[in-house]
Amino acid sequence: MEDLKRDDSLYPIAVLIDELKNEDVALRLNSVRRLSTIALALGEERTRSELIPFVSESNDDEDEVLLSLAEELGKFAPYVGGPEHAHVLLGPLEDLCGVEETVVRERAVQSLIQIAAQMPVSNLEKFLIPVMKRLAGGEWFTSRISACGLLPTSYSLSSEGQRDTIRGLFQTLSQDDTPMVRRAAAECLGPLAEVADAHTLSSTIAPTFLKLTQDDQDSVRLLAVQCCGSLARTLSRSECQNTVVPIVQRFAQDKSWRVRYNVAQQLHVLCVALGTESSRSDVLPPFLKLLRDSEAEVRVAAASKVASISNLLDTDAVVKLVVPCIKALAADSSQYVRSSLAGVVMEMAPTLGKAATIEHLLPVFLSLLKDEVPDVRLNIISKLDQVNEVIGIDLLGQSLMPAIENLADDSHWRVRLAIIQYIPLLATQLGAESFQRQLGQQCLRWLEDQVFCIREAATRNLQKLASEFGPDWAKDNLVPQVLAMVSNAHYLHRMTILGALAALAPAVAHDTLCNTMLPVLLSCATDKVPNIKFTVAKLLERLVPLVDAAIADQTIKPCLQALADDGDVDVQFFAQQALVSCEGVTTA
């Protein structure tokens, strides 16, 4: 070691040896993260001949260090001489692919894939395929799991001559005695199907898929079913009907609810691949069965696909077969099922059309809007615009207005917030008179809500309403009511009112701003709370460009000068800042 330190050319390696042998895990972790710096100091040739072999021989038993090493090696190709020499990194990564800790193995496989994507095809077949073979033949199951993760990438990058070898490895691994390996093989079915040619799909992947779907371990079947979507996209329609559809129909009745859950997740992709006619005859029956499943988790998954699948079917099938299930789900005992349905059921309106939506879906909407669970109500409110486009705001407003008025005072703030965000759309369709009569006072009450984000949203809402209905409407219906709230006992609410006035200022007439709003704002400068006073200072700064120079000189500047002499330093700061800004505006 002393000899290494005396030789300056070897000093980086000496330091690394010291740090990697240190008992402190943090120090060893830091040394691994500095490998790129050491590689730059050594140069590409010495990195290949000295650093990488040393890293390969260092056996750290801390998973955190090994994970960091696997991550660093994936980015190391430029330090060893580029793609032509990247194969020298495969050795240490191969070792990491066999460790017990899952996250280390997964990161090592990802790094191998990163490096493989950069390597020339000749080097890929010369170096990576042997690594895969060794991993696939490893005595310990962990290496065989890692081999499965490399199959799709190596297949897509290899020449046709090597693909036979990869197909053979895949078949061998899919029949492994260890369930964890079969699970890994099932997991790579989908990615492999997406890069495989038609012959491989029909001769290798489809038969392997069928075997894995019959596995006695539900965890293997669970992962096999996840590739139904990928197979459906890649197989021809006839092959899909012969291979995938029967499996899906059987899996919809599988004894494991987790398998049925995954089937529900895949049905939409299958419908896209099959088309409307086949979907109605082959996919709709198992889907309806899943909507009525005994397990709530399965019903949740199926309910989330109601709209996406219904939109691929004809209206008649949806009304006769799907809608009755929807009505049952809207009254489901599980709140998660109702919430899942509420998040998507509105999306069915464009497919059903106006008449069917009014007859079949509107009662479901109203039922879910009155649900006792806030998330259910929230999911429905967030999609109201989709129904509005189909049945029109007049009918929607008549049907929903009582529910909206109730939800405006909902005990859960997220529901109130969602209603506020929907108000501008409703206002546009209802018109000024009808809106003011039904919801005008509620919009003002939100300014005094106990939750800050509700008050803030209410402020923005008033600004949008003033812009929509014009300055005269704002003068009569907003300004007097907002000004009357400025004396609220709670200073936080008074700050909200000041913010509301600031939002309204650009939308009202100049006369209203100068003669009605400005005097009240100036009176707030004498408030006892410093936060109110410096809020007034900031607000007056924003008003200066909106008023005449004479008004600014006669009213706003004197007020700001008085605030600049206030005993509170924050009030002084914002007042002085506003005065500087005023000088620039009036001078210009």
PDB file of C-alpha atoms in Angstrom, residues 170 174 189 204-214 221 223-228 231 235 243-245 247-248 250-251:
ATOM      1  CA  PHE A 170     -36.841 -18.287 -22.643  1.00  0.00           C
ATOM      2  CA  SER A 174     -40.443 -20.484 -18.277  1.00  0.00           C
ATOM      3  CA  LEU A 189     -43.692 -12.196 -21.874  1.00  0.00           C
ATOM      4  CA  THR A 204     -42.725 -19.768 -29.023  1.00  0.00           C
ATOM      5  CA  ILE A 205     -44.406 -16.949 -27.101  1.00  0.00           C
ATOM      6  CA  ALA A 206     -48.063 -17.969 -27.515  1.00  0.00           C
ATOM      7  CA  PRO A 207     -47.483 -21.627 -26.443  1.00  0.00           C
ATOM      8  CA  THR A 208     -45.347 -20.482 -23.508  1.00  0.00           C
ATOM      9  CA  PHE A 209     -48.055 -18.021 -22.542  1.00  0.00           C
ATOM     10  CA  LEU A 210     -50.617 -20.837 -22.523  1.00  0.00           C
ATOM     11  CA  LYS A 211     -48.421 -22.977 -20.260  1.00  0.00           C
ATOM     12  CA  LEU A 212     -47.803 -20.146 -17.810  1.00  0.00           C
ATOM     13  CA  THR A 213     -51.512 -19.380 -17.601  1.00  0.00           C
ATOM     14  CA  GLN A 214     -52.034 -22.946 -16.379  1.00  0.00           C
ATOM     15  CA  ARG A 221     -50.772 -16.727 -13.559  1.00  0.00           C
ATOM     16  CA  LEU A 223     -48.086 -11.984 -14.178  1.00  0.00           C
ATOM     17  CA  ALA A 224     -48.939 -14.031 -17.247  1.00  0.00           C
ATOM     18  CA  VAL A 225     -52.301 -12.321 -17.584  1.00  0.00           C
ATOM     19  CA  GLN A 226     -50.600  -8.922 -17.593  1.00  0.00           C
ATOM     20  CA  CYS A 227     -49.191  -9.672 -21.037  1.00  0.00           C
ATOM     21  CA  CYS A 228     -52.655 -10.251 -22.547  1.00  0.00           C
ATOM     22  CA  LEU A 231     -50.189 -10.150 -27.072  1.00  0.00           C
ATOM     23  CA  LEU A 235     -51.060 -11.033 -32.665  1.00  0.00           C
ATOM     24  CA  THR A 243     -55.132 -17.687 -28.069  1.00  0.00           C
ATOM     25  CA  VAL A 244     -55.855 -14.727 -25.805  1.00  0.00           C
ATOM     26  CA  VAL A 245     -59.661 -14.610 -25.637  1.00  0.00           C
ATOM     27  CA  ILE A 247     -57.511 -17.416 -21.561  1.00  0.00           C
ATOM     28  CA  VAL A 248     -59.193 -14.155 -20.584  1.00  0.00           C
ATOM     29  CA  ARG A 250     -61.093 -18.547 -18.134  1.00  0.00           C
ATOM     30  CA  PHE A 251     -59.130 -16.060 -16.028  1.00  0.00           C
TER      31      PHE A 251
END
